[in-house]
Coordinates of C-alpha atoms in Angstrom, one line a residue:
M1 CA 104.4 110.2 86.8
R2 CA 104.0 113.7 87.6
N3 CA 106.1 115.5 90.5
L4 CA 103.7 116.2 93.4
P5 CA 103.8 119.3 95.6
Q6 CA 106.1 119.3 98.5
S7 CA 104.3 119.2 101.6
K8 CA 104.3 122.8 103.5
I9 CA 104.1 121.1 106.8
D10 CA 107.2 119.3 108.0
T11 CA 106.8 116.1 110.0
L12 CA 107.9 116.1 113.6
P13 CA 110.0 113.0 114.3
K14 CA 107.9 110.3 116.1
T15 CA 109.5 107.1 117.3
N16 CA 107.2 104.0 118.4
D17 CA 104.5 106.5 118.3
F18 CA 102.0 106.8 115.7
V19 CA 99.1 105.2 113.7
V20 CA 99.3 103.4 110.2
K21 CA 96.1 102.5 108.6
F22 CA 95.5 100.4 105.6
A23 CA 92.3 101.1 103.3
N24 CA 91.7 98.0 101.0
V25 CA 89.3 95.8 99.2
N26 CA 87.5 93.2 101.2
G27 CA 88.4 89.6 99.5
S28 CA 91.8 91.4 97.7
G29 CA 94.2 89.3 100.2
S30 CA 95.2 92.0 102.3
A31 CA 94.3 90.5 105.6
S32 CA 97.5 88.3 105.8
A33 CA 100.1 91.1 104.7
N34 CA 98.4 93.6 107.2
N35 CA 98.5 91.2 109.8
M36 CA 102.4 90.6 109.2
F37 CA 103.1 94.0 109.4
A38 CA 101.5 94.2 113.0
K39 CA 102.9 91.1 114.0
A40 CA 106.7 92.5 112.8
I41 CA 106.3 95.5 114.8
F42 CA 105.2 93.1 117.8
R43 CA 108.3 91.2 117.5
M44 CA 110.5 94.1 117.4
G45 CA 109.3 94.5 121.0
I46 CA 107.3 97.3 120.5
P47 CA 103.7 97.6 122.0
V48 CA 101.2 97.3 119.2
S49 CA 97.4 97.3 118.7
P50 CA 95.9 96.3 115.1
H51 CA 92.1 97.0 114.6
N52 CA 90.3 95.2 112.1
I53 CA 87.1 97.1 110.4
F54 CA 85.5 95.0 107.7
P55 CA 82.4 94.8 105.9
S56 CA 79.9 92.1 106.5
N57 CA 79.9 90.8 102.7
I58 CA 82.2 88.6 101.5
Q59 CA 84.0 90.5 98.8
G60 CA 84.1 94.0 97.1
L61 CA 83.2 96.5 99.9
P62 CA 85.9 98.6 101.9
T63 CA 88.0 97.2 104.7
W64 CA 90.3 99.0 107.1
Y65 CA 93.2 97.9 109.4
E66 CA 94.4 100.4 111.7
V67 CA 97.6 99.7 114.0
R68 CA 98.3 101.9 116.6
I69 CA 101.9 102.1 117.8
S70 CA 102.7 103.2 121.3
E71 CA 105.8 102.8 123.4
D72 CA 103.8 104.1 126.5
N73 CA 101.6 101.1 125.9
Y74 CA 98.5 103.2 124.9
L75 CA 97.0 100.7 123.1
G76 CA 93.3 101.9 123.0
R77 CA 92.0 103.2 119.4
R78 CA 93.7 106.9 118.5
E79 CA 91.7 109.4 116.2
G80 CA 93.9 110.5 113.4
V81 CA 96.1 108.6 111.1
D82 CA 100.0 109.4 110.6
L83 CA 100.6 107.2 107.2
M84 CA 97.7 106.0 105.3
V85 CA 98.4 103.2 102.9
A86 CA 95.4 104.0 100.4
M87 CA 94.7 100.9 98.5
N88 CA 91.0 101.6 97.6
E89 CA 89.7 103.9 95.1
Q90 CA 86.4 103.7 96.3
T91 CA 87.5 105.6 99.7
I92 CA 90.5 107.1 98.6
K93 CA 89.2 110.6 99.1
A94 CA 87.6 109.9 102.6
D95 CA 91.0 107.9 103.5
I96 CA 93.4 110.9 102.7
D97 CA 91.0 113.3 104.5
A98 CA 91.5 111.5 107.8
V99 CA 95.3 111.7 107.8
L100 CA 96.8 114.3 110.0
P101 CA 98.6 117.5 109.0
G102 CA 102.2 116.4 108.1
G103 CA 101.2 112.8 107.7
F104 CA 102.0 110.4 104.9
V105 CA 100.1 108.7 102.0
L106 CA 101.3 105.7 100.4
Y107 CA 99.8 105.0 97.2
D108 CA 99.7 102.8 93.9
S109 CA 101.2 105.5 91.6
S110 CA 100.3 102.7 88.5
K111 CA 97.5 105.2 88.0
Q112 CA 97.7 108.8 88.4
L113 CA 96.4 110.5 91.3
S114 CA 93.6 112.8 90.9
N115 CA 94.1 116.6 91.4
N116 CA 91.2 116.5 94.4
L117 CA 93.0 114.2 96.2
I118 CA 96.3 116.4 96.6
R119 CA 96.8 118.0 100.0
N120 CA 99.5 120.6 100.4
D121 CA 99.7 119.5 104.4
L122 CA 101.0 116.0 103.5
H123 CA 104.0 113.7 101.9
Y124 CA 103.0 111.5 99.3
L125 CA 104.6 108.3 98.9
P126 CA 104.1 107.0 95.3
I127 CA 104.9 103.3 94.6
P128 CA 103.7 101.7 91.0
L129 CA 102.9 98.6 92.8
K130 CA 100.6 97.3 90.1
D131 CA 103.4 97.9 87.3
I132 CA 105.9 96.0 89.5
C133 CA 103.9 93.0 89.9
L134 CA 102.6 92.8 86.3
K135 CA 106.4 92.9 85.6
E136 CA 107.4 90.5 88.3
F137 CA 104.6 88.0 88.3
D138 CA 102.6 86.0 85.4
K139 CA 99.5 84.9 87.2
P140 CA 96.4 87.3 88.1
A141 CA 96.0 85.8 91.1
Q142 CA 99.5 86.2 92.4
R143 CA 99.6 89.7 90.9
Q144 CA 96.8 90.8 93.4
L145 CA 98.1 88.9 96.5
F146 CA 101.8 90.0 96.1
K147 CA 101.0 93.4 95.6
N148 CA 100.1 93.8 99.4
I149 CA 103.2 91.9 100.4
V150 CA 105.2 94.7 98.1
Y151 CA 103.9 97.5 100.1
V152 CA 104.6 95.7 102.9
G153 CA 108.3 95.6 102.0
A154 CA 108.0 99.2 101.0
L155 CA 107.0 100.1 104.8
S156 CA 110.0 97.7 106.1
A157 CA 112.4 100.8 104.3
L158 CA 110.0 103.3 105.4
L159 CA 109.7 102.7 108.7
D160 CA 112.9 100.9 109.5
I161 CA 111.1 97.6 110.4
D162 CA 113.6 94.8 110.9
F163 CA 113.4 92.9 107.5
K164 CA 114.8 89.7 108.9
I165 CA 112.0 89.9 111.2
L166 CA 109.2 89.5 107.9
T167 CA 111.3 87.3 106.4
D168 CA 111.4 84.7 109.1
M169 CA 107.7 85.2 109.6
V170 CA 107.3 84.2 105.8
S171 CA 109.3 81.1 106.4
D172 CA 107.4 80.3 109.6
Q173 CA 103.9 80.9 107.8
F174 CA 104.8 78.7 104.8
Q175 CA 106.9 75.9 106.5
G176 CA 106.0 73.1 104.5
K177 CA 105.3 74.9 101.4
E178 CA 108.7 76.2 100.2
K179 CA 107.5 76.9 96.8
L180 CA 105.3 79.9 98.5
I181 CA 108.4 81.0 100.6
S182 CA 110.5 82.6 97.6
P183 CA 107.8 84.6 95.8
N184 CA 106.6 86.2 99.0
I185 CA 110.3 86.9 100.1
H186 CA 111.0 88.1 96.7
S187 CA 107.8 90.5 96.9
L188 CA 109.1 91.9 100.3
E189 CA 112.5 92.8 98.7
L190 CA 110.8 94.5 95.7
G191 CA 109.0 96.8 98.3
Y192 CA 112.0 97.3 100.3
Q193 CA 114.2 97.9 97.2
Y194 CA 111.8 100.7 95.6
A195 CA 111.3 102.5 98.8
S196 CA 115.1 102.8 99.5
E197 CA 116.3 103.6 96.1
T198 CA 113.0 106.4 95.8
F199 CA 112.6 107.9 99.3
K200 CA 114.6 108.9 102.0
C201 CA 114.5 106.1 104.8
P202 CA 113.6 106.1 107.2
L203 CA 110.7 108.6 107.5
P204 CA 110.4 110.8 110.6
L205 CA 107.9 108.2 111.7
K206 CA 110.3 105.1 112.4
L207 CA 110.3 102.2 114.7
K208 CA 113.1 101.3 117.3
K209 CA 113.7 98.1 118.8
S210 CA 112.1 97.8 122.5
N211 CA 111.6 95.4 125.2
K212 CA 108.1 95.7 126.1
N213 CA 106.5 92.9 124.8
K214 CA 109.0 90.4 127.1
D215 CA 106.8 87.3 127.7
K216 CA 103.6 88.6 125.9
I217 CA 101.9 87.0 123.2
L218 CA 99.1 88.4 120.5
M219 CA 96.0 86.9 120.9
D220 CA 92.1 87.7 120.1
G221 CA 89.5 87.0 122.8
N222 CA 87.5 84.6 121.1
T223 CA 90.9 82.3 120.6
A224 CA 91.1 83.1 124.2
I225 CA 87.3 81.9 125.3
G226 CA 88.0 78.7 123.3
L227 CA 91.1 77.8 125.5
G228 CA 89.3 78.6 128.9
C229 CA 86.4 76.5 127.8
V230 CA 88.8 73.6 127.1
Y231 CA 90.5 74.3 130.7
G232 CA 87.3 74.8 132.3
G233 CA 86.0 71.2 131.6
A234 CA 83.7 71.7 128.7
T235 CA 83.0 69.0 126.5
I236 CA 79.9 70.2 124.7
A237 CA 79.5 73.1 122.5
S238 CA 76.3 73.7 120.6
W239 CA 75.8 76.5 118.2
Y240 CA 74.5 78.4 115.5
P241 CA 77.0 80.4 113.5
L242 CA 76.7 84.1 113.8
T243 CA 79.5 86.8 113.3
P244 CA 81.6 87.8 115.5
S245 CA 81.1 84.9 117.7
T246 CA 81.7 82.0 115.6
S247 CA 85.4 81.7 115.7
V248 CA 84.8 80.9 119.7
V249 CA 83.6 77.7 118.7
D250 CA 86.0 77.3 115.8
A251 CA 88.9 77.9 118.5
F252 CA 87.3 75.3 120.9
A253 CA 87.0 72.7 118.0
K254 CA 90.9 73.2 117.5
Y255 CA 92.1 73.0 120.9
C256 CA 89.9 69.7 121.5
K257 CA 91.3 68.0 118.5
R258 CA 94.8 68.7 120.3
L259 CA 93.6 68.3 123.9
R260 CA 90.4 65.9 124.2
I261 CA 91.6 63.3 122.1
E262 CA 91.3 59.8 123.9
A263 CA 94.8 58.2 124.3
G264 CA 94.8 54.8 122.3
S265 CA 91.7 54.7 120.5
G266 CA 91.7 58.2 119.1
K267 CA 88.0 58.8 120.1
N268 CA 86.9 62.3 120.4
K269 CA 86.2 63.1 124.3
F270 CA 83.9 66.3 123.1
S271 CA 81.0 66.8 121.1
I272 CA 80.6 70.0 119.0
V273 CA 76.8 70.2 117.3
Q274 CA 75.8 72.9 114.7
A275 CA 72.2 73.4 115.7
E276 CA 69.3 74.6 113.1
D277 CA 69.0 77.9 115.0
E278 CA 70.1 79.8 118.3
L279 CA 67.1 78.7 120.0
A280 CA 68.1 74.8 119.7
A281 CA 71.5 75.6 120.4
I282 CA 70.6 77.2 124.0
G283 CA 68.2 74.4 124.5
M284 CA 71.0 71.5 123.8
V285 CA 73.3 72.9 126.4
I286 CA 70.5 73.4 128.8
G287 CA 69.7 69.6 128.5
A288 CA 73.4 68.9 128.5
S289 CA 74.2 70.5 131.5
W290 CA 71.2 69.2 133.4
N291 CA 72.8 65.7 132.6
G292 CA 75.7 66.6 134.4
A293 CA 78.2 67.9 131.5
R294 CA 79.9 71.0 131.2
A295 CA 78.3 72.6 127.9
F296 CA 78.2 76.2 126.4
T297 CA 77.1 78.1 123.3
A298 CA 78.3 81.2 121.5
T299 CA 76.4 83.9 120.1
S300 CA 75.9 87.9 119.6
G301 CA 73.1 89.9 120.0
P302 CA 70.4 88.3 117.4
G303 CA 71.1 84.8 119.0
V304 CA 70.3 86.2 122.7
S305 CA 67.0 87.7 121.4
L306 CA 66.0 84.2 120.4
M307 CA 67.3 82.3 123.1
Q308 CA 65.3 84.5 126.0
E309 CA 62.5 81.7 126.7
F310 CA 65.3 78.8 127.0
L311 CA 67.4 81.5 129.4
G312 CA 64.0 81.7 131.4
L313 CA 63.6 78.1 131.7
A314 CA 67.1 77.8 133.0
Y315 CA 66.8 80.3 135.3
F316 CA 63.4 79.2 137.1
S317 CA 64.3 75.4 136.7
E318 CA 67.9 76.3 137.8
V319 CA 69.9 74.3 135.3
P320 CA 73.7 75.7 134.7
A321 CA 74.4 76.7 131.6
V322 CA 77.2 79.2 130.0
L323 CA 76.5 81.3 126.9
F324 CA 79.2 83.9 125.4
N325 CA 77.8 86.9 123.7
I326 CA 80.3 88.4 121.6
Q327 CA 78.1 91.8 121.1
R328 CA 78.0 93.6 117.7
T329 CA 75.8 96.7 117.0
G330 CA 72.3 96.3 116.7
P331 CA 69.0 96.5 117.0
S332 CA 68.1 93.8 114.0
T333 CA 70.6 92.7 111.9
G334 CA 72.5 96.4 112.6
M335 CA 76.1 96.3 111.6
P336 CA 77.0 92.5 111.9
T337 CA 80.8 93.2 111.9
R338 CA 81.1 96.6 114.1
T339 CA 81.4 96.6 118.0
Q340 CA 79.2 97.8 120.5
Q341 CA 78.4 97.1 124.1
G342 CA 74.3 97.1 123.5
D343 CA 73.3 94.0 125.1
L344 CA 74.0 94.7 128.7
L345 CA 70.3 95.1 130.0
S346 CA 69.0 92.4 127.5
C347 CA 71.4 90.1 128.9
A348 CA 71.2 90.9 132.7
Y349 CA 67.1 90.5 132.6
A350 CA 66.9 88.1 129.6
S351 CA 63.5 86.5 129.3
H352 CA 60.0 87.5 130.6
G353 CA 59.0 87.9 133.9
D354 CA 61.6 88.3 137.0
T355 CA 64.8 87.2 136.2
K356 CA 68.3 88.3 136.8
H357 CA 71.4 86.7 135.1
I358 CA 75.1 86.4 136.2
L359 CA 77.3 88.6 134.0
L360 CA 81.1 88.2 133.4
L361 CA 82.6 91.3 131.9
P362 CA 86.2 90.6 130.4
S363 CA 88.2 93.6 129.1
T364 CA 91.6 91.3 128.0
P365 CA 92.3 88.1 125.8
K366 CA 93.7 86.8 129.4
E367 CA 90.3 87.4 130.9
C368 CA 88.7 85.9 128.3
F369 CA 90.4 82.8 129.1
E370 CA 90.0 83.0 132.9
F371 CA 86.4 84.1 132.9
A372 CA 85.6 81.4 130.1
A373 CA 87.0 78.6 132.8
D374 CA 85.5 80.2 135.6
S375 CA 82.1 80.3 134.0
F376 CA 81.6 76.8 134.3
D377 CA 82.4 76.6 138.2
I378 CA 79.7 79.6 138.8
A379 CA 76.9 78.2 137.0
E380 CA 77.0 74.7 138.3
R381 CA 77.8 76.2 141.8
L382 CA 74.8 78.7 141.6
Q383 CA 72.8 76.2 139.2
T384 CA 71.7 79.3 136.6
P385 CA 72.9 80.4 133.5
V386 CA 76.2 82.6 133.1
I387 CA 76.5 85.3 130.4
I388 CA 80.1 86.1 129.4
L389 CA 79.7 89.6 127.3
S390 CA 82.9 90.3 125.1
D391 CA 82.3 92.3 122.0
L392 CA 83.5 92.1 118.5
E393 CA 86.5 94.4 119.3
L394 CA 87.7 91.9 121.8
G395 CA 86.6 88.8 120.2
M396 CA 88.3 89.2 116.9
N397 CA 91.3 91.6 117.2
E398 CA 94.6 90.5 118.3
Q399 CA 95.6 92.2 121.5
I400 CA 98.9 92.0 123.5
C401 CA 98.2 89.3 126.1
D402 CA 99.8 88.4 129.4
P403 CA 100.8 84.9 129.9
L404 CA 97.9 82.9 130.4
E405 CA 98.1 80.6 133.7
W406 CA 96.4 77.4 134.8
D407 CA 97.1 75.6 137.9
D408 CA 96.9 71.7 137.0
K409 CA 96.1 71.2 140.7
R410 CA 92.9 72.9 140.2
C411 CA 89.6 71.2 140.7
Y412 CA 86.4 71.8 139.5
D413 CA 83.7 73.0 141.3
R414 CA 80.4 71.0 140.6
G415 CA 78.4 72.7 143.4
K416 CA 75.9 71.1 145.4
V417 CA 75.4 67.8 143.7
L418 CA 74.5 64.8 145.8
N419 CA 76.0 61.5 145.1
E420 CA 74.5 58.1 145.5
E421 CA 75.9 57.6 148.9
E422 CA 74.5 60.9 150.0
L423 CA 71.2 60.2 148.9
E424 CA 71.0 57.0 150.7
K425 CA 71.1 58.7 153.7
I426 CA 68.5 61.1 152.9
E427 CA 64.8 60.1 154.1
S428 CA 63.2 62.5 151.6
Y429 CA 64.6 64.6 149.0
G430 CA 63.3 68.2 147.8
R431 CA 64.9 69.7 144.6
Y432 CA 64.3 73.2 145.5
Q433 CA 64.6 73.1 149.4
D434 CA 67.0 75.9 150.9
L435 CA 68.7 73.6 153.6
D436 CA 71.6 75.9 154.0
G437 CA 70.1 79.4 153.7
D438 CA 72.1 80.6 150.7
G439 CA 69.5 80.4 148.1
I440 CA 71.1 77.3 146.4
P441 CA 69.3 74.1 146.6
Y442 CA 70.9 70.7 146.2
R443 CA 70.6 68.9 142.9
T444 CA 70.9 65.2 141.3
Y445 CA 72.4 63.6 138.0
P446 CA 70.0 61.5 136.3
G447 CA 70.3 58.0 137.4
T448 CA 72.6 58.7 140.3
H449 CA 70.3 56.5 142.7
A450 CA 67.8 53.6 141.7
S451 CA 65.0 55.1 143.8
K452 CA 66.1 58.2 145.1
G453 CA 66.8 61.7 144.1
S454 CA 64.8 62.0 140.9
Y455 CA 62.6 65.0 140.3
F456 CA 60.3 66.8 137.5
T457 CA 61.9 69.7 135.8
R458 CA 59.5 71.8 135.0
G459 CA 59.5 75.6 133.8
S460 CA 56.0 76.0 135.6
S461 CA 55.4 77.2 138.9
H462 CA 56.8 74.7 141.1
D463 CA 56.9 74.0 145.0
A464 CA 60.4 73.5 147.0
N465 CA 59.8 69.4 146.3
A466 CA 59.5 70.1 142.5
G467 CA 55.9 69.8 142.7
Y468 CA 53.4 71.6 140.3
T469 CA 51.6 74.3 142.2
E470 CA 49.5 77.3 141.4
D471 CA 49.6 78.5 145.0
G472 CA 50.6 82.3 144.3
D473 CA 52.1 82.4 147.9
I474 CA 54.4 79.2 147.1
Y475 CA 55.5 80.6 143.8
A476 CA 56.5 83.9 145.5
E477 CA 58.6 81.8 148.1
V478 CA 60.4 80.2 145.3
M479 CA 61.1 83.3 143.6
D480 CA 62.2 84.9 146.8
R481 CA 64.7 82.2 147.2
I482 CA 66.1 82.4 143.9
A483 CA 66.5 86.3 144.7
L484 CA 68.6 85.3 147.7
K485 CA 70.8 83.2 145.7
F486 CA 71.8 86.1 143.8
K487 CA 72.9 87.9 146.7
T488 CA 75.0 84.7 147.3
A489 CA 76.1 84.8 143.9
V490 CA 78.6 88.1 144.5
K491 CA 81.2 86.1 146.6
Y492 CA 81.6 83.8 143.7
L493 CA 82.0 86.6 141.1
P494 CA 85.3 88.9 140.3
E495 CA 85.3 92.0 142.4
P496 CA 85.6 95.3 140.5
E497 CA 88.9 96.9 139.9
A498 CA 89.5 100.2 141.6
P499 CA 93.3 100.9 141.9
D500 CA 94.9 103.6 144.0
I501 CA 91.5 105.2 145.0
K502 CA 92.3 108.8 146.5
K503 CA 88.8 110.0 147.0
N504 CA 88.6 112.7 144.4
S505 CA 85.4 114.4 144.0
L506 CA 85.0 112.9 140.5
G507 CA 85.0 109.1 139.4
A508 CA 84.5 106.9 136.3
I509 CA 82.9 103.5 136.0
F510 CA 83.3 101.6 132.8
F511 CA 83.7 97.9 131.8
G512 CA 85.1 95.5 129.2
T513 CA 86.8 97.2 125.9
T514 CA 86.3 100.9 127.3
T515 CA 89.1 99.9 129.2
S516 CA 91.6 100.4 126.7
A517 CA 91.4 104.2 126.5
I518 CA 91.3 104.6 130.5
Q519 CA 95.0 104.8 131.4
E520 CA 95.7 107.3 128.5
V521 CA 92.7 109.6 129.4
L522 CA 94.2 109.7 133.1
D523 CA 97.5 110.6 132.2
S524 CA 96.6 113.1 130.0
L525 CA 94.2 114.8 132.4
A526 CA 96.6 114.6 135.0
K527 CA 98.9 117.0 132.8
K528 CA 96.2 119.3 133.1
G529 CA 96.1 119.0 136.8
I530 CA 92.8 116.9 136.7
S531 CA 92.5 113.6 138.6
L532 CA 89.6 111.3 139.1
D533 CA 89.2 107.8 140.5
T534 CA 88.1 104.8 138.5
M535 CA 86.1 101.5 138.9
R536 CA 86.3 98.7 136.1
L537 CA 83.3 96.3 136.7
K538 CA 83.9 92.8 136.1
A539 CA 80.7 91.4 136.9
F540 CA 76.9 91.7 137.4
P541 CA 75.3 91.2 140.1
F542 CA 77.2 94.2 141.6
H543 CA 79.4 94.3 144.8
D544 CA 78.7 96.4 147.6
S545 CA 81.8 98.4 146.6
V546 CA 79.7 99.6 143.5
S547 CA 77.4 101.5 145.5
E548 CA 80.1 102.8 147.9
F549 CA 82.1 104.1 145.1
I550 CA 79.5 106.0 143.8
D551 CA 78.3 107.3 147.1
N552 CA 82.0 108.6 147.7
H553 CA 82.0 110.7 144.7
D554 CA 80.3 113.8 143.9
F555 CA 80.1 113.3 140.3
I556 CA 80.4 109.9 138.2
Y557 CA 81.2 109.5 134.5
V558 CA 79.7 106.4 133.2
I559 CA 81.5 105.8 130.1
E560 CA 80.1 102.9 128.0
Q561 CA 79.5 102.3 124.1
N562 CA 75.8 102.0 123.4
R563 CA 73.2 104.7 123.1
D564 CA 71.0 104.3 125.7
A565 CA 73.3 104.4 128.7
Q566 CA 72.7 100.9 129.5
L567 CA 75.3 100.9 132.5
K568 CA 73.7 103.8 133.9
S569 CA 70.4 102.3 133.9
L570 CA 71.7 99.3 135.5
L571 CA 73.5 101.3 138.3
K572 CA 70.2 103.4 139.0
I573 CA 68.2 100.0 139.3
E574 CA 70.5 97.5 141.3
C575 CA 72.6 100.3 143.3
N576 CA 69.5 103.0 143.9
A577 CA 72.2 105.2 142.1
N578 CA 71.3 109.0 142.1
E579 CA 70.7 109.8 138.4
E580 CA 71.8 113.4 138.7
K581 CA 75.4 112.7 140.1
M582 CA 76.0 110.1 136.8
I583 CA 77.3 111.8 133.7
S584 CA 76.9 109.5 130.7
I585 CA 79.9 109.3 128.0
L586 CA 78.4 107.4 125.1
S587 CA 80.2 106.1 122.0
Y588 CA 77.8 103.7 119.4
N589 CA 79.5 104.4 116.1
G590 CA 80.7 100.6 115.8
V591 CA 84.4 101.4 116.5
L592 CA 86.2 101.2 119.7
I593 CA 85.8 104.2 121.8
A594 CA 88.9 106.6 121.7
A595 CA 90.7 108.3 124.8
K596 CA 90.0 111.8 122.8
Q597 CA 86.6 111.7 123.0
I598 CA 86.4 110.6 126.6
E599 CA 88.7 113.3 127.6
T600 CA 86.8 116.1 125.3
E601 CA 83.6 115.2 127.4
I602 CA 85.0 115.2 130.4
L603 CA 86.6 118.6 129.8
A604 CA 83.5 120.0 128.3
S605 CA 81.6 119.1 131.4
L606 CA 84.1 120.3 134.0
D607 CA 83.9 123.9 131.8
Q608 CA 80.2 123.8 132.0
A609 CA 80.3 123.2 135.7
E610 CA 82.7 125.8 136.2
K611 CA 80.5 128.3 134.5
T612 CA 77.7 127.2 136.5
G613 CA 79.3 127.2 139.7
D614 CA 78.7 123.1 140.0
A615 CA 80.0 121.2 142.6
R616 CA 82.1 119.2 139.8
A617 CA 84.1 122.3 139.3

């Protein structure tokens, strides 16, 4: 092994504040090893945020796993890498180029590194991973898998990870499979020993135990949604598998098998149906919900495109339904394993004609759980579809999550449903009559009464009694009443979050996973003497406070992760917001927006405003 040149740049010491990135080949078994690395840091009490960037094929293409470590709880994505674990020959040049000056590159030195990969501003950590595994393990599959564990062991020495945490994790993971525990721990020890004997450990990048994760867990949004559906009373899920939504139903099934099995008989008190396509899936949800069950489906953008006609039916015939859209990059097939916020408009106005749908916009796994449970109450109270807009970043990546809470005394809100006794007292029943002036009519479940409460559910034009009509004026009256219902809806939806409004001249509006970068942006701008107010949207239709926030500021930065500024368009349409005072900050490259991009664009905007004498300066 040739000697690599020493870096000409000293690495400034960093404790609990750096980025480690793993570059692997999909299907190589690296995912569990990389996940072990992130969870070990979490168990040390240090805030950590892993981001899995993977291809849409099964095996062979590049995959990355990026781990942000931040004692200050800045857990959005940070550009630049401090330590690259470069395990993929296909991408090694670009991977090394991504490392910041003074950073480190850990690579498999069983094969000599090419001269064009040597940078004189980096530190190299050569470890003969393949040779170590060839010597220690007989089976080819073991050699490949344990190579990943060996580099985790090496990182334990290099970064000062508590080694016992790693060994305890192995024992927990393979409990009942003792034959797997010993070789995995041996692999960790091989890496730890080699790094300890070869390099000065720990590196200037190191970890120190903290207490920032007390009472917190690591959880992904899709798992939280699945659990929230169980607690929200859902008993039926119909779906067609589609990345990145599949694990929503997987999680629901897992928790149902624990929580929805009838005591004594062992019968399932739930039903999960894999439909032939997304159109059938949403149709089953609507049918089950019309019949009184709590039902949902989960999909992504392409699935929502196929569900448009049925969503219009549920809107116009006023049947509750719950849909989880775990957004990915579009249009068409797009990049199925990359994240985006590109379905905002298509969901807000899904289907043809004049429609509007309830949207819930979670930003954390805890909100995924809460909004999932709440969505069934909202859908039944308002008798309309509710769409929860998550995305791949939130849905499939584990994040630090506050404890999930549930009130066992909570009762489900079934909305305006007439029972047999109530129907008995009514002389005549009209399905779409607005008796309370809030736009929400009364409904019945099939078979509630022997002779009263029945009606024909139709997607064609109807009157207040569900009778068929082609009278345009009557149709308009029904449409006006449904519109009124969406004004009523606001009081049942979570209000936007706008903490500590100081009425600065500048504001920022955002939603969903964009939130992960905002506090870091605010703190960095504050050090430069710049402050702005923020508002995080949690639901659509918007509360009046959204319009008030826009009106009370000279300029608003609208930060979102799509190309066409869909949130900005929605604010213009629904709030009649002045387009000239809204400044878009957009990201649509398929990875989570970074604080650096947001800050850079804000500073550039302010600099330009100062040059032109704009009010924002």
